[in-house]
mmCIF file of C-alpha atoms in Angstrom:
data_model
loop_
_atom_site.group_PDB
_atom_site.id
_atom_site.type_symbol
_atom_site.label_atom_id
_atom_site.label_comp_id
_atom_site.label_asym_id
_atom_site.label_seq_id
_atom_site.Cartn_x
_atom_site.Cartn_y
_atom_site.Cartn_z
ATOM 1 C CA UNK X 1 84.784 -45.139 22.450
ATOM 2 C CA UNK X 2 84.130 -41.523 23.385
ATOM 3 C CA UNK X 3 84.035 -40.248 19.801
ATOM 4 C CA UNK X 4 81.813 -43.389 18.898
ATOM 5 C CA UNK X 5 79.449 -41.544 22.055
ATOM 6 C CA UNK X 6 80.040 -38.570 20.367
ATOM 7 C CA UNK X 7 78.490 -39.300 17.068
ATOM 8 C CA UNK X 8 75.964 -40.980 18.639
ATOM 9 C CA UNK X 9 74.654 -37.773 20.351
ATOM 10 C CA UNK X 10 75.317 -35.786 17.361
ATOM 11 C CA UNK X 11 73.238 -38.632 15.352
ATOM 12 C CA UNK X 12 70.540 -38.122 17.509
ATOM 13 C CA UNK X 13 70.291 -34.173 17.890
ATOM 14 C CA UNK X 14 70.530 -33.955 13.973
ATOM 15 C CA UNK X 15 67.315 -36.558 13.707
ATOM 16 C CA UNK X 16 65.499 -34.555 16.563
ATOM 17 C CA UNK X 17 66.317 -31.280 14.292
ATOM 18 C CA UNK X 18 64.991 -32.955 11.179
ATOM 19 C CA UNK X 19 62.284 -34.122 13.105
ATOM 20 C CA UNK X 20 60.667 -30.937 14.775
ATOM 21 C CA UNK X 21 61.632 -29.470 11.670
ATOM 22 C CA UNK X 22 59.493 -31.845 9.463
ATOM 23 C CA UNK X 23 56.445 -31.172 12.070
ATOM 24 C CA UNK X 24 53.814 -28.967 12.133
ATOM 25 C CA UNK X 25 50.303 -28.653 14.236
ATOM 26 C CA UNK X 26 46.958 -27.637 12.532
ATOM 27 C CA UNK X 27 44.796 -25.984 15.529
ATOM 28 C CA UNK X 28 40.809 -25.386 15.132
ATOM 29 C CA UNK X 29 39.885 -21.926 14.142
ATOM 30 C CA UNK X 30 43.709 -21.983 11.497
ATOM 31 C CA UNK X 31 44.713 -22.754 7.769
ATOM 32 C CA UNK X 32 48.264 -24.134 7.297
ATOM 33 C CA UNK X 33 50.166 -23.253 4.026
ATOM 34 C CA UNK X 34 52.982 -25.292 2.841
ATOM 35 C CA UNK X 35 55.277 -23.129 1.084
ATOM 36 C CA UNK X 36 58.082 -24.506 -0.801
ATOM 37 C CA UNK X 37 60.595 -22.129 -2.635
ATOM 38 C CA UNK X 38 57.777 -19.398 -1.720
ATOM 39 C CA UNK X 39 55.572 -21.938 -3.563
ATOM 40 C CA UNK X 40 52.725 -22.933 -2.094
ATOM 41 C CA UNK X 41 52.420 -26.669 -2.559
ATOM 42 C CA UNK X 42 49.837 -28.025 0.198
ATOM 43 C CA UNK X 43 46.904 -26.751 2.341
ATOM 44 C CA UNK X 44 46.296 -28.150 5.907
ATOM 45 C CA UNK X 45 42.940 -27.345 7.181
ATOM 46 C CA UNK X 46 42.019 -30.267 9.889
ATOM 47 C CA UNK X 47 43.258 -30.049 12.815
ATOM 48 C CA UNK X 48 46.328 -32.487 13.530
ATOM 49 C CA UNK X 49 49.823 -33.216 13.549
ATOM 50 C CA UNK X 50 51.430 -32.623 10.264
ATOM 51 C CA UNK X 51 54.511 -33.294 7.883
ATOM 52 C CA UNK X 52 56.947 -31.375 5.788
ATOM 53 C CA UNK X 53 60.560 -31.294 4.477
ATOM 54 C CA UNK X 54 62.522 -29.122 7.005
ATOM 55 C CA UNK X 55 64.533 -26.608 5.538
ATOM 56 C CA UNK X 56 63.273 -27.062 2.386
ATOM 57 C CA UNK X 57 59.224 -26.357 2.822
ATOM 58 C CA UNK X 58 57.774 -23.653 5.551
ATOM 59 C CA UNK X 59 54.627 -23.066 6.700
ATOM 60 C CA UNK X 60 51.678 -19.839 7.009
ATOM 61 C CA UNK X 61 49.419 -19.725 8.894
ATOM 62 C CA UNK X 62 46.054 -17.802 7.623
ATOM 63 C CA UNK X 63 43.042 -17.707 10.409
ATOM 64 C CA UNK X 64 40.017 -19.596 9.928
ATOM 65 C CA UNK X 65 37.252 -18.183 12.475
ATOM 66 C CA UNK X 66 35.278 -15.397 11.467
ATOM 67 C CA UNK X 67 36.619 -11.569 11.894
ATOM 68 C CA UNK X 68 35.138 -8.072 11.789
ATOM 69 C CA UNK X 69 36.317 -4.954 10.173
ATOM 70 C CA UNK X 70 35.347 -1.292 11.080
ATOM 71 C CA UNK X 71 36.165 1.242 8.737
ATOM 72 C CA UNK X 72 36.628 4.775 9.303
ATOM 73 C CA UNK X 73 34.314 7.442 9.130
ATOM 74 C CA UNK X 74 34.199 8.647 5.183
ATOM 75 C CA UNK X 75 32.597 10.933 3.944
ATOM 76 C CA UNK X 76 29.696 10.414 0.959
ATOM 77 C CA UNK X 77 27.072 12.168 -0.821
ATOM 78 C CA UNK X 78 23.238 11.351 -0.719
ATOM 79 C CA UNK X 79 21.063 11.656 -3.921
ATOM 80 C CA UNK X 80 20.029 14.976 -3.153
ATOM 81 C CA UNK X 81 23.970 16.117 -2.767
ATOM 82 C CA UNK X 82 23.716 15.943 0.947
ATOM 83 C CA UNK X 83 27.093 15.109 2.544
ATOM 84 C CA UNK X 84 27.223 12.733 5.073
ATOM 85 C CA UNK X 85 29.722 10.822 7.558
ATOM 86 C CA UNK X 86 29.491 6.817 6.933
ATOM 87 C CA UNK X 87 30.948 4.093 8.667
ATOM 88 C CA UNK X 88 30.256 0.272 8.862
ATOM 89 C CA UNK X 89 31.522 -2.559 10.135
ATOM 90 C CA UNK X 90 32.401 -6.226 7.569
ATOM 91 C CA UNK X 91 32.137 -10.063 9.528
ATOM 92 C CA UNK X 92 34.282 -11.850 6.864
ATOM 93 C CA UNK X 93 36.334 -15.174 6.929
ATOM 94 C CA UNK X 94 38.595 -16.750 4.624
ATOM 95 C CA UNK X 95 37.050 -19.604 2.591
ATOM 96 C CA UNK X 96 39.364 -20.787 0.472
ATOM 97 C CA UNK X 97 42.769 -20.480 1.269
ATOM 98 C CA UNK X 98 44.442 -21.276 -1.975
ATOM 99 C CA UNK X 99 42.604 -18.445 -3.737
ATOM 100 C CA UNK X 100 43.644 -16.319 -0.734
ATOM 101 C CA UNK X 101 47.223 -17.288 -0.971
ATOM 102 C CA UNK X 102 47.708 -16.751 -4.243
ATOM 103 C CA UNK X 103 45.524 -13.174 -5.057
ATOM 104 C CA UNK X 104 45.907 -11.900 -1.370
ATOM 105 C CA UNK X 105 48.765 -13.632 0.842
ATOM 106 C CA UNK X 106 48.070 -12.058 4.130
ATOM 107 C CA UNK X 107 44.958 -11.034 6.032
ATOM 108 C CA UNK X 108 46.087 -7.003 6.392
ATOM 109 C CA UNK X 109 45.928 -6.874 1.905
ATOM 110 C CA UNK X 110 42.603 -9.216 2.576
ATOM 111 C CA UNK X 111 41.209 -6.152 4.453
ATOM 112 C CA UNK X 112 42.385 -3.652 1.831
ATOM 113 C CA UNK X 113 40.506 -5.336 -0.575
ATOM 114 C CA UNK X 114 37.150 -5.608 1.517
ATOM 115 C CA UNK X 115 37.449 -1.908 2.345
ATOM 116 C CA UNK X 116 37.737 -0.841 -1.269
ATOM 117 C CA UNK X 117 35.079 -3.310 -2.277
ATOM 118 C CA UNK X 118 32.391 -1.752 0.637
ATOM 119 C CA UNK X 119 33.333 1.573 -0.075
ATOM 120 C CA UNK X 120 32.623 1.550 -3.309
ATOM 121 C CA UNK X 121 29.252 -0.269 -2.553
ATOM 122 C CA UNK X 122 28.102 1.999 0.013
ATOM 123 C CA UNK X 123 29.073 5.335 -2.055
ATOM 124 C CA UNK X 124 26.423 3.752 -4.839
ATOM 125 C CA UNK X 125 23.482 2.776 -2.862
ATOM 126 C CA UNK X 126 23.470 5.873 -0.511
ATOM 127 C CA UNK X 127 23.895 7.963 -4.183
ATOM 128 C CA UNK X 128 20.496 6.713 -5.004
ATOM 129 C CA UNK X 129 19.131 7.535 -1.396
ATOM 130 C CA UNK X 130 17.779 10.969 -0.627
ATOM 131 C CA UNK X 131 19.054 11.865 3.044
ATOM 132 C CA UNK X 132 15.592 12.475 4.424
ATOM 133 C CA UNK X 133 14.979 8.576 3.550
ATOM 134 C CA UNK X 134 18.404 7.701 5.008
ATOM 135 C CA UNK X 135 17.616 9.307 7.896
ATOM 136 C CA UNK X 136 13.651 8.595 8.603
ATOM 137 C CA UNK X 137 12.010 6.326 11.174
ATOM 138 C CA UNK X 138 10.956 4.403 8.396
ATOM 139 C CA UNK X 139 13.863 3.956 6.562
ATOM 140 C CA UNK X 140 14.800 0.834 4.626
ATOM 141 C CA UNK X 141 18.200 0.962 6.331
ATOM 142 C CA UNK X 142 17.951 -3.049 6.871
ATOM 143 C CA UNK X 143 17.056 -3.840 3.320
ATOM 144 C CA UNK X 144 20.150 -1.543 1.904
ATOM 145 C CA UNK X 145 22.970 -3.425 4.383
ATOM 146 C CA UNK X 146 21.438 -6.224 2.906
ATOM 147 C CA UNK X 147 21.897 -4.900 -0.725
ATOM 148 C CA UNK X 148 25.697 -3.787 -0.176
ATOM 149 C CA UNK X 149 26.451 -7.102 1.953
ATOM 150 C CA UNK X 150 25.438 -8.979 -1.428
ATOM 151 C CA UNK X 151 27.088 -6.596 -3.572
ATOM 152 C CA UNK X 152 30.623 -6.762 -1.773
ATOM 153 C CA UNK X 153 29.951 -10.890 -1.443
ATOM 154 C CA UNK X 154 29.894 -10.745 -5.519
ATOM 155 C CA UNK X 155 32.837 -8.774 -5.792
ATOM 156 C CA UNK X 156 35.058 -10.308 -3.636
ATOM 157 C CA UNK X 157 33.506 -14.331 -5.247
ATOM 158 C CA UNK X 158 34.201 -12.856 -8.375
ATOM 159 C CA UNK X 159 37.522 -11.682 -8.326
ATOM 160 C CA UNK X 160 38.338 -15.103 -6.515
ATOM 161 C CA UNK X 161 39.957 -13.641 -3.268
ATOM 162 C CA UNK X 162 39.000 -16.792 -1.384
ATOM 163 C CA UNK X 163 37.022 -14.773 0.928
ATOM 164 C CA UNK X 164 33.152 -15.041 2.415
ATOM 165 C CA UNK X 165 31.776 -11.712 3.263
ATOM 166 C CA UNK X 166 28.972 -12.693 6.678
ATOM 167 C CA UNK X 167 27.587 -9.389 6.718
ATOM 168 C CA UNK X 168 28.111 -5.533 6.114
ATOM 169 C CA UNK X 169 26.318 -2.875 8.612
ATOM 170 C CA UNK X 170 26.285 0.948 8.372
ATOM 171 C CA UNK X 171 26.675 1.644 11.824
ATOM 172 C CA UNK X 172 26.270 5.607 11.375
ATOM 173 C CA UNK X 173 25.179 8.032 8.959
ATOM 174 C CA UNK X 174 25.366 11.811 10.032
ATOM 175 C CA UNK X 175 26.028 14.914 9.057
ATOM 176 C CA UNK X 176 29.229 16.782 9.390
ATOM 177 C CA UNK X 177 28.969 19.579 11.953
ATOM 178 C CA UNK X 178 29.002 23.044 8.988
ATOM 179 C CA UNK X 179 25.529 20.870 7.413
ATOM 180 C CA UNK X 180 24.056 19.959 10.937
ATOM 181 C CA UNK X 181 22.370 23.103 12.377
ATOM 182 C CA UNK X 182 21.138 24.064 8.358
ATOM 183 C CA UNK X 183 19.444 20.721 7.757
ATOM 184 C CA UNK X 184 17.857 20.688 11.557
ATOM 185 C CA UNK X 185 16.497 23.959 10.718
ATOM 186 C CA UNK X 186 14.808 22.607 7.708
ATOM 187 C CA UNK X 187 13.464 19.586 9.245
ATOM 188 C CA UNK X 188 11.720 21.949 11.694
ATOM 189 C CA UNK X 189 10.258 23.730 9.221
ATOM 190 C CA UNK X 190 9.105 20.926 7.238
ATOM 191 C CA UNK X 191 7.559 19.811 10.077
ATOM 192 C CA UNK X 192 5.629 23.043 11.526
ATOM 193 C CA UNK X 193 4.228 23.078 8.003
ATOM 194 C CA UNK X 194 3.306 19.500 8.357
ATOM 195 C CA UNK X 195 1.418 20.421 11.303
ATOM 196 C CA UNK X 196 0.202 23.703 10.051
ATOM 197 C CA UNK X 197 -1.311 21.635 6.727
ATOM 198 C CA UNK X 198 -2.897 19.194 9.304
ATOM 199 C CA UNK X 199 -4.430 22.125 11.648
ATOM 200 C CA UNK X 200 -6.122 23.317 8.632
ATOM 201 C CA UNK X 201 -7.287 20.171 7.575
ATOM 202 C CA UNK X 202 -9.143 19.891 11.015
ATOM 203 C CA UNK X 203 -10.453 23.496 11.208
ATOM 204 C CA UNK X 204 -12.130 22.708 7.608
ATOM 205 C CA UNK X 205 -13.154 19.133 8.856
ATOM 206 C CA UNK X 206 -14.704 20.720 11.799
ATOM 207 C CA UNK X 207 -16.535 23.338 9.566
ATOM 208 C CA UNK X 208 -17.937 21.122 7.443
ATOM 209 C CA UNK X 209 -19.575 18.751 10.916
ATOM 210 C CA UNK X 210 -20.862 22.042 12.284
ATOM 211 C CA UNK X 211 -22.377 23.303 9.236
ATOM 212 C CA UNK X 212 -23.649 20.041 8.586
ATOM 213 C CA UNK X 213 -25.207 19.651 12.246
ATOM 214 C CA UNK X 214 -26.936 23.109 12.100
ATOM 215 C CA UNK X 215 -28.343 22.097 9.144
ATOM 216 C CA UNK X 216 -30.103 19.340 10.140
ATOM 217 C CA UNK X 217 -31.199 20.787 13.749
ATOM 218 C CA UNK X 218 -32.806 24.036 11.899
ATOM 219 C CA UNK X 219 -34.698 21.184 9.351
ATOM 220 C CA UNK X 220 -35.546 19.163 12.498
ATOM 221 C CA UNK X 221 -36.796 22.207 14.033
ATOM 222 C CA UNK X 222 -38.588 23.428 11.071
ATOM 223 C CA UNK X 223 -40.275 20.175 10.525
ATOM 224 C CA UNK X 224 -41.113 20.112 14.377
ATOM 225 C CA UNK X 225 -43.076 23.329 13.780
ATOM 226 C CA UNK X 226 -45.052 22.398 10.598
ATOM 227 C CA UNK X 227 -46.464 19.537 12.569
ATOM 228 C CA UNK X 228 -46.940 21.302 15.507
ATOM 229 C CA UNK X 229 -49.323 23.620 13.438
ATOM 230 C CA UNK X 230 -50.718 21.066 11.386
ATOM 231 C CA UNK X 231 -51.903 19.175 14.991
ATOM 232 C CA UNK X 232 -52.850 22.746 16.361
ATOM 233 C CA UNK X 233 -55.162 23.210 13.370
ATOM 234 C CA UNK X 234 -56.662 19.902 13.502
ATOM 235 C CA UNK X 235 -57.694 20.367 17.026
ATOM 236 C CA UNK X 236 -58.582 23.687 16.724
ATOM 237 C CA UNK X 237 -60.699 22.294 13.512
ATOM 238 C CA UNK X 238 -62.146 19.316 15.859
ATOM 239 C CA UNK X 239 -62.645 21.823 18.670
ATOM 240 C CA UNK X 240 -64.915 23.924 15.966
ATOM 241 C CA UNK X 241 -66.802 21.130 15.509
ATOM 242 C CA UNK X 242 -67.751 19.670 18.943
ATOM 243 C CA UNK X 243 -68.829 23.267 19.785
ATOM 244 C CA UNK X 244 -70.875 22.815 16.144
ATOM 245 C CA UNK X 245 -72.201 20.023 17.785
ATOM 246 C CA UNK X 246 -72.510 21.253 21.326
ATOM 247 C CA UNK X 247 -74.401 24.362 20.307
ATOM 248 C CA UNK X 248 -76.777 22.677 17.793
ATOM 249 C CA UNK X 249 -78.151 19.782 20.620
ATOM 250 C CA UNK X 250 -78.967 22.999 23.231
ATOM 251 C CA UNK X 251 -78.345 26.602 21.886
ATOM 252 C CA UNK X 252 -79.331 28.674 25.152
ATOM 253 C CA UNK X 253 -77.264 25.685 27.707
ATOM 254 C CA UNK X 254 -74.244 26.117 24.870
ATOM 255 C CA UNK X 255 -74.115 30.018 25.352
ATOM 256 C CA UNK X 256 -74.640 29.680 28.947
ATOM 257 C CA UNK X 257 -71.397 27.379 29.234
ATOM 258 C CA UNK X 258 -69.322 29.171 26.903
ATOM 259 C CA UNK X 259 -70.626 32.424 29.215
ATOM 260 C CA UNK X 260 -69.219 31.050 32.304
ATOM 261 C CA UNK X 261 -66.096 29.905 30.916
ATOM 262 C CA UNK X 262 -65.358 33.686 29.832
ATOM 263 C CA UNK X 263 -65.687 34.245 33.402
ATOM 264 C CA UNK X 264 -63.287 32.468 34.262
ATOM 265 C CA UNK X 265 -60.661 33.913 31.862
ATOM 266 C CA UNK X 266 -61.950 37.562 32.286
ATOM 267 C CA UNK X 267 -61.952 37.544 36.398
ATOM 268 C CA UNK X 268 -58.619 35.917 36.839
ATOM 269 C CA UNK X 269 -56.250 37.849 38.901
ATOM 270 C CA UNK X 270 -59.102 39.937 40.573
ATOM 271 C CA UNK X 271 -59.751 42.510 38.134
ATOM 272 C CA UNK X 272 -62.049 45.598 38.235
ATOM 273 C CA UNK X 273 -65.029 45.371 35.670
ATOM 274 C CA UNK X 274 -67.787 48.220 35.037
ATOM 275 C CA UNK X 275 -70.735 46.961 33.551
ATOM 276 C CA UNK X 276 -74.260 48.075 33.439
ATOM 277 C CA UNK X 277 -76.130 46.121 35.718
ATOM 278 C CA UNK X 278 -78.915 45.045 33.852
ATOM 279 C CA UNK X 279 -76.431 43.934 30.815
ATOM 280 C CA UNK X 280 -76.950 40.001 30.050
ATOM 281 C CA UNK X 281 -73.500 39.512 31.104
ATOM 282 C CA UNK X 282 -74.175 40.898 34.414
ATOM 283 C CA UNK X 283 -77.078 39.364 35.143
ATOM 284 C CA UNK X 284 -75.813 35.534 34.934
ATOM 285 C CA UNK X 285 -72.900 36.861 36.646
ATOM 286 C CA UNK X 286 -75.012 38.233 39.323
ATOM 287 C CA UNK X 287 -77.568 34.957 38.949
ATOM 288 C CA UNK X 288 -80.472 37.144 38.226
#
């Protein structure tokens, strides 16, 4: 009786054994890989319970949420030979998870493979990239992470690693420290004679509005003064001939007029005259 308990028990841990042997659980955010021999033979990717042969099959597991990768700083050369110190970051996930069991097999070669693949991408683009560009406020710095991000996507989709590149972002591009304090230097001087070239451009553009403005006051002016003498001689002219006028209606009341106005100019300010006192000039002065 106790053996027949015995095997019982026995019976029962053995199926237990097979059991949680012949189990597995796919979780959200994880590929399963059922390797048999080393084989791979199935691919879980809903979540669930699943089944295998114990002993004979094992399972991988390969992660199915996105990841980033940051490289290291690397140094690169610019179009114009200028060395700089690059590094980026790579959101990636695995897509297909047969490719990426059979050309990668574990996610630390799957980043070897995305570095050499980003490196290489980034060394051409920034080759046909002055630094000055790389480095402007206006640089096109969003349309060339968009160029390598493409670039490393085709590589990778055409080798058939079973992996999705998201996105690829230089996060830095400077200069190593021997290059720094040269290159500052010349961006100062490019920019004093930026603002030198622009100084001159204003001391000419003010030249030219003065020039122009005296110009046109000393033709204003000069016109001003041709009319002025043109009206002057037409009343002057009209003048002539009202006195014409004057003179012919009543000579002797004419002269007598034009007499006492000549008073009036010759004894302003109270001056001293000597003349002969029976003079003409005299004797309407003296209203003889």
């Amino acid at each position: 009786m106790k053996n027949k308990q015995w095997i019982i028990v026995a019976g029962v841990i053995i199926v237990a054994i097979l059991l949680s042997g012949s189990m597995f659980v796919v979780k959200e955010g994880q590929y399963k890989v059922v390797l048999k021999f080393g084989e791979a033979v199935r691919y879980a990717e809903t979540p669930g319970l699943k089944f295998k042969l114990p002993f004979i099959e094992n399972v991988v597991e390969l992660p199915k949420y996105q990841m980033t990768y940051e490289s290291s700083p690397t140094n690169m050369l610019t179009k114009d030979k200028k060395p700089i110190i690059v590094d980026n970051y790579t959101v990636w996930r695995i897509n297909n998870p047969k490719q990426f069991n059979q050309k990668v097999k574990s996610v630390g070669v799957g980043i070897q493979r995305i570095d050499e693949a980003v490196y290489n991408s980034v060394r051409r683009k920034l080759a046909e990239i002055n630094f000055d560009a790389i480095i402007s406020e206006n640089t096109a710095r969003g349309n060339i992470n968009d160029e390598i991000t493409k670039d490393v996507a085709d590589a990778l989709t055409r080798d058939e690693y079973g992996i999705e590149i998201i996105d690829v972002r230089i996060k830095r591009t400077d200069l190593p420290e021997s290059n720094k304090q040269s290159v500052f230097n010349r961006m100062i001087s490019d920019r004093q004679s930026i603002a030198a070239r622009y100084l001159s451009e204003g001391d000419e553009e003010s030249r030219k509005i003065t020039s122009k403005a005296d110009r046109s006051a000393t033709e204003i002016l000069a016109q001003a003064e041709a009319d002025a003498k043109k009206i002057i001689a037409e009343g002057e002219n009209e003048a002539a001939k009202i006195y014409n006028n004057a003179y012919g209606k009543n000579p002797e009341f004419y002269s007598l007029y034009r007499t006492l106005e000549s008073y009036v100019t010759t004894l302003q300010n109270e001056p001293v005259i000597m003349l002969p006192i029976d003079s003409p000039y005299a004797k309407i002065l003296l209203g003889k």
